[in-house]
Amino acid sequence: MPVDIRAATKSDIREMSAMMARAFQSDDPVSAYFFPRDDRRPTLQRRMMSALIRHRYLPIGGAELAVLDGKIVGVSLWHPHDAPQPPWWRTAIAGPHLLWAMRRGVRAGIQMDKMLDEGAPDENAVLWVYLGVEPTLHRSGVGAALSRSIFDRVDREERTTFGICKEGNIPFWTAMGFVEVGTATIGPRGPLVHRMNRPPAVVPTAS
């Protein structure tokens, strides 16, 4: 299925966050830990994604999306290894927005950030945080297209990519070249997740 991959812009945030809320609405232990109430999860998930995209990922160039027939059908969010430190005013603005968006999920979010930081294989590694695909398009190649966009860059720069996934997604990650390097929990009572690392692939050089 041919999709267009491009960098996200501010005008995409509303549609991106709505799609990500659908992508993580069910069968996602991390979202369920952040927002335990099924009836509130879609709204809170959408608000959280909107705040994260606007204040965390767009400013550092870590947001891409897949477009099919004019609609956003996939979103990829990551931390480039050389992401600039945000200015103080952006951090000050982001805090209240995330508090409002996440409500009681703030503590879980802090726990997740800490757990991800502890799993970095080296200081030059690239952290891939979210990959979301429209639920009706799972196994259609959208996620693979978004992953290739990241891997094209990290492989040229010879950097490791790392992230986490639930047990059911391990086959998808291993198919992309990741290997499981351990497990972790988000906070003392959070869900068990699997740490996944992908070493850079060898990029042929012109002779």
CSV table of N, CA and C in Angstrom, one decimal, residues 13-131:
chain,number,residue,atom,x,y,z
A,13,ILE,N,-1.5,18.5,14.1
A,13,ILE,CA,-1.6,18.0,15.4
A,13,ILE,C,-3.0,17.5,15.8
A,14,ARG,N,-4.0,18.2,15.4
A,14,ARG,CA,-5.4,17.7,15.8
A,14,ARG,C,-5.6,16.3,15.2
A,15,GLU,N,-5.4,16.2,13.9
A,15,GLU,CA,-5.6,14.9,13.2
A,15,GLU,C,-4.7,13.8,13.7
A,16,MET,N,-3.4,14.1,14.0
A,16,MET,CA,-2.5,13.2,14.5
A,16,MET,C,-2.9,12.6,15.8
A,17,SER,N,-3.2,13.5,16.8
A,17,SER,CA,-3.6,13.1,18.1
A,17,SER,C,-4.9,12.3,18.1
A,18,ALA,N,-5.8,12.6,17.3
A,18,ALA,CA,-7.0,11.8,17.2
A,18,ALA,C,-6.7,10.4,16.7
A,19,MET,N,-5.9,10.3,15.7
A,19,MET,CA,-5.5,9.0,15.1
A,19,MET,C,-4.8,8.2,16.2
A,20,MET,N,-3.8,8.8,16.9
A,20,MET,CA,-3.1,8.1,17.9
A,20,MET,C,-4.0,7.6,19.1
A,21,ALA,N,-5.0,8.4,19.4
A,21,ALA,CA,-5.9,7.9,20.4
A,21,ALA,C,-6.6,6.7,20.0
A,22,ARG,N,-7.0,6.6,18.7
A,22,ARG,CA,-7.6,5.4,18.2
A,22,ARG,C,-6.7,4.2,18.2
A,23,ALA,N,-5.4,4.5,17.8
A,23,ALA,CA,-4.4,3.4,17.7
A,23,ALA,C,-4.1,2.8,19.0
A,24,PHE,N,-4.2,3.5,20.1
A,24,PHE,CA,-3.8,3.0,21.4
A,24,PHE,C,-5.0,2.8,22.4
A,25,GLN,N,-6.2,2.8,21.8
A,25,GLN,CA,-7.4,2.7,22.6
A,25,GLN,C,-7.6,1.4,23.3
A,26,SER,N,-7.2,0.3,22.6
A,26,SER,CA,-7.5,-1.0,23.2
A,26,SER,C,-6.2,-1.9,23.1
A,27,ASP,N,-6.1,-2.9,23.9
A,27,ASP,CA,-5.0,-3.8,23.9
A,27,ASP,C,-3.6,-3.1,24.0
A,28,ASP,N,-3.5,-2.1,24.8
A,28,ASP,CA,-2.3,-1.4,25.0
A,28,ASP,C,-2.1,-1.2,26.5
A,29,PRO,N,-1.2,-2.0,27.1
A,29,PRO,CA,-1.1,-2.0,28.6
A,29,PRO,C,-0.5,-0.7,29.1
A,30,VAL,N,0.3,0.0,28.3
A,30,VAL,CA,0.8,1.3,28.7
A,30,VAL,C,-0.3,2.4,28.8
A,31,SER,N,-1.1,2.5,27.8
A,31,SER,CA,-2.2,3.4,27.8
A,31,SER,C,-3.2,3.1,28.9
A,32,ALA,N,-3.5,1.8,29.1
A,32,ALA,CA,-4.4,1.4,30.2
A,32,ALA,C,-3.8,1.8,31.6
A,33,TYR,N,-2.5,1.7,31.7
A,33,TYR,CA,-1.8,2.2,33.0
A,33,TYR,C,-1.9,3.7,33.2
A,34,PHE,N,-1.7,4.4,32.1
A,34,PHE,CA,-1.8,5.9,32.1
A,34,PHE,C,-3.2,6.3,32.5
A,35,PHE,N,-4.2,5.7,31.8
A,35,PHE,CA,-5.6,6.1,31.9
A,35,PHE,C,-6.5,4.8,32.1
A,36,PRO,N,-6.7,4.4,33.3
A,36,PRO,CA,-7.3,3.1,33.6
A,36,PRO,C,-8.8,3.1,33.2
A,37,ARG,N,-9.5,4.2,33.2
A,37,ARG,CA,-10.9,4.2,32.8
A,37,ARG,C,-11.1,4.1,31.3
A,38,ASP,N,-11.8,3.0,30.9
A,38,ASP,CA,-12.0,2.9,29.5
A,38,ASP,C,-12.8,4.0,28.8
A,39,ASP,N,-13.8,4.5,29.6
A,39,ASP,CA,-14.6,5.6,29.0
A,39,ASP,C,-13.9,6.9,28.9
A,40,ARG,N,-12.8,7.1,29.7
A,40,ARG,CA,-12.1,8.4,29.6
A,40,ARG,C,-10.8,8.3,28.8
A,41,ARG,N,-10.4,7.1,28.5
A,41,ARG,CA,-9.1,6.9,27.8
A,41,ARG,C,-9.0,7.6,26.5
A,42,PRO,N,-10.0,7.5,25.6
A,42,PRO,CA,-9.8,8.2,24.3
A,42,PRO,C,-9.6,9.7,24.4
A,43,THR,N,-10.4,10.3,25.2
A,43,THR,CA,-10.2,11.8,25.4
A,43,THR,C,-8.9,12.2,26.0
A,44,LEU,N,-8.5,11.5,27.1
A,44,LEU,CA,-7.3,11.8,27.7
A,44,LEU,C,-6.1,11.4,26.9
A,45,GLN,N,-6.2,10.3,26.1
A,45,GLN,CA,-5.1,9.9,25.2
A,45,GLN,C,-4.9,11.0,24.1
A,46,ARG,N,-6.0,11.5,23.6
A,46,ARG,CA,-5.9,12.5,22.5
A,46,ARG,C,-5.3,13.8,23.1
A,47,ARG,N,-5.7,14.2,24.3
A,47,ARG,CA,-5.1,15.4,24.8
A,47,ARG,C,-3.6,15.2,25.1
A,48,MET,N,-3.3,14.1,25.7
A,48,MET,CA,-1.8,13.8,25.9
A,48,MET,C,-1.0,13.9,24.7
A,49,MET,N,-1.5,13.2,23.6
A,49,MET,CA,-0.8,13.1,22.4
A,49,MET,C,-0.6,14.5,21.8
A,50,SER,N,-1.7,15.3,21.8
A,50,SER,CA,-1.6,16.7,21.3
A,50,SER,C,-0.6,17.5,22.0
A,51,ALA,N,-0.5,17.4,23.3
A,51,ALA,CA,0.5,18.1,24.1
A,51,ALA,C,1.9,17.7,23.8
A,52,LEU,N,2.1,16.3,23.8
A,52,LEU,CA,3.4,15.8,23.5
A,52,LEU,C,3.9,16.2,22.1
A,53,ILE,N,3.0,16.1,21.1
A,53,ILE,CA,3.5,16.4,19.8
A,53,ILE,C,3.8,17.9,19.7
A,54,ARG,N,3.0,18.7,20.2
A,54,ARG,CA,3.2,20.2,20.1
A,54,ARG,C,4.4,20.6,20.9
A,55,HIS,N,4.6,20.1,22.1
A,55,HIS,CA,5.6,20.7,23.0
A,55,HIS,C,6.9,19.9,23.1
A,56,ARG,N,6.8,18.6,22.7
A,56,ARG,CA,8.0,17.7,22.9
A,56,ARG,C,8.6,17.3,21.6
A,57,TYR,N,7.8,16.8,20.6
A,57,TYR,CA,8.3,16.2,19.5
A,57,TYR,C,8.5,17.1,18.3
A,58,LEU,N,7.5,18.0,18.0
A,58,LEU,CA,7.7,18.9,16.9
A,58,LEU,C,8.9,19.8,17.0
A,59,PRO,N,9.1,20.4,18.2
A,59,PRO,CA,10.3,21.3,18.4
A,59,PRO,C,11.6,20.7,18.1
A,60,ILE,N,11.7,19.3,18.3
A,60,ILE,CA,13.0,18.7,18.1
A,60,ILE,C,13.1,17.9,16.8
A,61,GLY,N,12.1,18.1,15.9
A,61,GLY,CA,12.1,17.4,14.6
A,61,GLY,C,11.9,15.9,14.8
A,62,GLY,N,11.1,15.4,15.8
A,62,GLY,CA,10.9,14.0,16.0
A,62,GLY,C,9.5,13.6,15.8
A,63,ALA,N,8.9,14.1,14.7
A,63,ALA,CA,7.5,13.7,14.4
A,63,ALA,C,7.3,13.6,12.9
A,64,GLU,N,6.9,12.4,12.5
A,64,GLU,CA,6.6,12.1,11.1
A,64,GLU,C,5.3,11.4,11.0
A,65,LEU,N,4.7,11.5,9.8
A,65,LEU,CA,3.4,10.9,9.6
A,65,LEU,C,3.3,10.2,8.3
A,66,ALA,N,2.4,9.3,8.2
A,66,ALA,CA,2.1,8.6,6.9
A,66,ALA,C,0.7,9.1,6.4
A,67,VAL,N,0.6,9.4,5.2
A,67,VAL,CA,-0.6,9.9,4.6
A,67,VAL,C,-1.1,9.0,3.5
A,68,LEU,N,-2.4,8.7,3.5
A,68,LEU,CA,-3.0,7.8,2.5
A,68,LEU,C,-4.3,8.5,2.1
A,69,ASP,N,-4.4,8.8,0.8
A,69,ASP,CA,-5.7,9.4,0.3
A,69,ASP,C,-6.0,10.7,1.1
A,70,GLY,N,-5.0,11.4,1.4
A,70,GLY,CA,-5.2,12.7,2.1
A,70,GLY,C,-5.5,12.6,3.6
A,71,LYS,N,-5.4,11.4,4.1
A,71,LYS,CA,-5.7,11.2,5.6
A,71,LYS,C,-4.5,10.7,6.3
A,72,ILE,N,-4.3,11.2,7.5
A,72,ILE,CA,-3.1,10.7,8.3
A,72,ILE,C,-3.5,9.3,8.8
A,73,VAL,N,-2.7,8.3,8.5
A,73,VAL,CA,-2.9,6.9,8.9
A,73,VAL,C,-1.8,6.3,9.7
A,74,GLY,N,-0.8,7.1,10.0
A,74,GLY,CA,0.3,6.6,10.8
A,74,GLY,C,1.1,7.7,11.4
A,75,VAL,N,1.6,7.5,12.6
A,75,VAL,CA,2.4,8.6,13.2
A,75,VAL,C,3.6,7.9,13.9
A,76,SER,N,4.8,8.5,13.8
A,76,SER,CA,6.0,8.1,14.4
A,76,SER,C,6.6,9.2,15.2
A,77,LEU,N,6.9,9.0,16.5
A,77,LEU,CA,7.5,10.0,17.4
A,77,LEU,C,8.7,9.5,18.0
A,78,TRP,N,9.8,10.2,18.0
A,78,TRP,CA,11.1,9.8,18.5
A,78,TRP,C,11.9,10.9,18.9
A,79,HIS,N,13.0,10.6,19.6
A,79,HIS,CA,14.0,11.6,20.1
A,79,HIS,C,15.3,11.4,19.3
A,80,PRO,N,15.5,12.3,18.4
A,80,PRO,CA,16.8,12.3,17.7
A,80,PRO,C,18.0,12.4,18.7
A,81,HIS,N,19.1,11.7,18.4
A,81,HIS,CA,20.2,11.7,19.4
A,81,HIS,C,20.7,13.1,19.6
A,82,ASP,N,20.6,14.0,18.6
A,82,ASP,CA,21.2,15.4,18.7
A,82,ASP,C,20.1,16.4,18.9
A,83,ALA,N,18.9,16.0,19.5
A,83,ALA,CA,17.8,16.9,19.7
A,83,ALA,C,18.3,18.1,20.5
A,84,PRO,N,18.0,19.3,20.1
A,84,PRO,CA,18.4,20.5,20.9
A,84,PRO,C,17.6,20.5,22.2
A,85,GLN,N,18.2,21.1,23.2
A,85,GLN,CA,17.6,21.3,24.5
A,85,GLN,C,16.5,22.4,24.3
A,86,PRO,N,15.3,22.2,24.6
A,86,PRO,CA,14.3,23.2,24.4
A,86,PRO,C,14.5,24.4,25.3
A,87,PRO,N,14.2,25.6,24.8
A,87,PRO,CA,14.3,26.8,25.6
A,87,PRO,C,13.5,26.8,26.9
A,88,TRP,N,13.8,27.5,27.9
A,88,TRP,CA,13.1,27.5,29.2
A,88,TRP,C,11.7,27.8,29.0
A,89,TRP,N,11.3,28.7,28.1
A,89,TRP,CA,10.0,29.2,28.0
A,89,TRP,C,9.1,28.1,27.4
A,90,ARG,N,9.7,27.2,26.5
A,90,ARG,CA,8.9,26.1,26.0
A,90,ARG,C,8.6,25.1,27.1
A,91,THR,N,9.6,24.8,27.9
A,91,THR,CA,9.4,23.9,29.0
A,91,THR,C,8.4,24.4,30.0
A,92,ALA,N,8.4,25.7,30.2
A,92,ALA,CA,7.5,26.3,31.2
A,92,ALA,C,6.0,26.2,30.6
A,93,ILE,N,5.9,26.3,29.3
A,93,ILE,CA,4.6,26.2,28.7
A,93,ILE,C,4.1,24.8,28.7
A,94,ALA,N,5.0,23.8,28.4
A,94,ALA,CA,4.6,22.4,28.2
A,94,ALA,C,4.1,21.8,29.5
A,95,GLY,N,4.7,22.2,30.7
A,95,GLY,CA,4.3,21.6,31.9
A,95,GLY,C,2.8,21.7,32.2
A,96,PRO,N,2.2,22.9,32.3
A,96,PRO,CA,0.8,23.0,32.5
A,96,PRO,C,-0.1,22.3,31.5
A,97,HIS,N,0.4,22.3,30.2
A,97,HIS,CA,-0.4,21.6,29.2
A,97,HIS,C,-0.4,20.1,29.4
A,98,LEU,N,0.7,19.5,29.8
A,98,LEU,CA,0.7,18.1,30.1
A,98,LEU,C,0.0,17.7,31.3
A,99,LEU,N,0.1,18.6,32.4
A,99,LEU,CA,-0.7,18.4,33.6
A,99,LEU,C,-2.2,18.3,33.3
A,100,TRP,N,-2.6,19.3,32.5
A,100,TRP,CA,-4.1,19.3,32.1
A,100,TRP,C,-4.5,18.1,31.3
A,101,ALA,N,-3.6,17.8,30.3
A,101,ALA,CA,-3.9,16.7,29.4
A,101,ALA,C,-3.9,15.3,30.0
A,102,MET,N,-3.0,15.1,30.9
A,102,MET,CA,-2.8,13.7,31.5
A,102,MET,C,-3.5,13.5,32.8
A,103,ARG,N,-3.8,14.6,33.5
A,103,ARG,CA,-4.4,14.4,34.8
A,103,ARG,C,-3.7,13.4,35.7
A,104,ARG,N,-4.3,12.4,36.1
A,104,ARG,CA,-3.7,11.4,37.0
A,104,ARG,C,-2.6,10.6,36.3
A,105,GLY,N,-2.6,10.7,35.0
A,105,GLY,CA,-1.5,9.9,34.3
A,105,GLY,C,-0.2,10.6,34.3
A,106,VAL,N,0.0,11.7,34.9
A,106,VAL,CA,1.3,12.4,34.9
A,106,VAL,C,2.3,11.6,35.6
A,107,ARG,N,2.0,11.0,36.8
A,107,ARG,CA,3.0,10.2,37.5
A,107,ARG,C,3.4,9.0,36.7
A,108,ALA,N,2.5,8.4,36.0
A,108,ALA,CA,2.9,7.3,35.1
A,108,ALA,C,3.8,7.7,34.0
A,109,GLY,N,3.5,8.9,33.5
A,109,GLY,CA,4.3,9.5,32.4
A,109,GLY,C,5.7,9.7,32.9
A,110,ILE,N,5.9,10.3,34.1
A,110,ILE,CA,7.2,10.5,34.6
A,110,ILE,C,8.0,9.2,34.8
A,111,GLN,N,7.2,8.2,35.3
A,111,GLN,CA,7.8,6.9,35.5
A,111,GLN,C,8.3,6.3,34.2
A,112,MET,N,7.5,6.5,33.1
A,112,MET,CA,7.9,5.9,31.8
A,112,MET,C,9.1,6.7,31.3
A,113,ASP,N,9.2,8.0,31.4
A,113,ASP,CA,10.4,8.7,30.9
A,113,ASP,C,11.6,8.2,31.6
A,114,LYS,N,11.5,8.0,32.9
A,114,LYS,CA,12.7,7.5,33.7
A,114,LYS,C,13.1,6.1,33.2
A,115,MET,N,12.1,5.2,33.0
A,115,MET,CA,12.4,3.9,32.6
A,115,MET,C,13.1,3.9,31.2
A,116,LEU,N,12.6,4.8,30.3
A,116,LEU,CA,13.2,4.9,28.9
A,116,LEU,C,14.6,5.4,29.0
A,117,ASP,N,14.8,6.4,29.8
A,117,ASP,CA,16.2,7.0,29.9
A,117,ASP,C,17.2,5.9,30.5
A,118,GLU,N,16.7,5.1,31.4
A,118,GLU,CA,17.6,4.0,31.9
A,118,GLU,C,17.9,3.0,30.9
A,119,GLY,N,17.2,2.8,29.9
A,119,GLY,CA,17.4,1.8,28.9
A,119,GLY,C,18.3,2.2,27.7
A,120,ALA,N,18.7,3.4,27.7
A,120,ALA,CA,19.6,3.9,26.6
A,120,ALA,C,20.9,3.1,26.5
A,121,PRO,N,21.1,2.4,25.3
A,121,PRO,CA,22.3,1.6,25.2
A,121,PRO,C,23.6,2.5,25.2
A,122,ASP,N,23.5,3.7,24.7
A,122,ASP,CA,24.7,4.6,24.7
A,122,ASP,C,24.1,6.0,24.5
A,123,GLU,N,25.0,7.0,24.6
A,123,GLU,CA,24.5,8.4,24.6
A,123,GLU,C,24.2,8.9,23.2
A,124,ASN,N,24.6,8.1,22.2
A,124,ASN,CA,24.3,8.5,20.8
A,124,ASN,C,23.1,7.7,20.2
A,125,ALA,N,22.4,6.9,21.0
A,125,ALA,CA,21.3,6.1,20.5
A,125,ALA,C,20.1,7.0,20.3
A,126,VAL,N,19.2,6.5,19.4
A,126,VAL,CA,18.0,7.2,19.1
A,126,VAL,C,16.8,6.5,19.7
A,127,LEU,N,16.0,7.2,20.5
A,127,LEU,CA,14.9,6.7,21.2
A,127,LEU,C,13.6,6.8,20.4
A,128,TRP,N,13.1,5.7,20.1
A,128,TRP,CA,11.8,5.6,19.3
A,128,TRP,C,10.7,5.4,20.3
A,129,VAL,N,9.8,6.4,20.5
A,129,VAL,CA,8.9,6.3,21.6
A,129,VAL,C,7.5,5.8,21.2
A,130,TYR,N,7.0,6.3,20.1
A,130,TYR,CA,5.6,5.9,19.6
A,130,TYR,C,5.6,5.6,18.1
A,131,LEU,N,4.9,4.5,17.8
A,131,LEU,CA,4.6,4.2,16.4
A,131,LEU,C,3.1,3.8,16.4
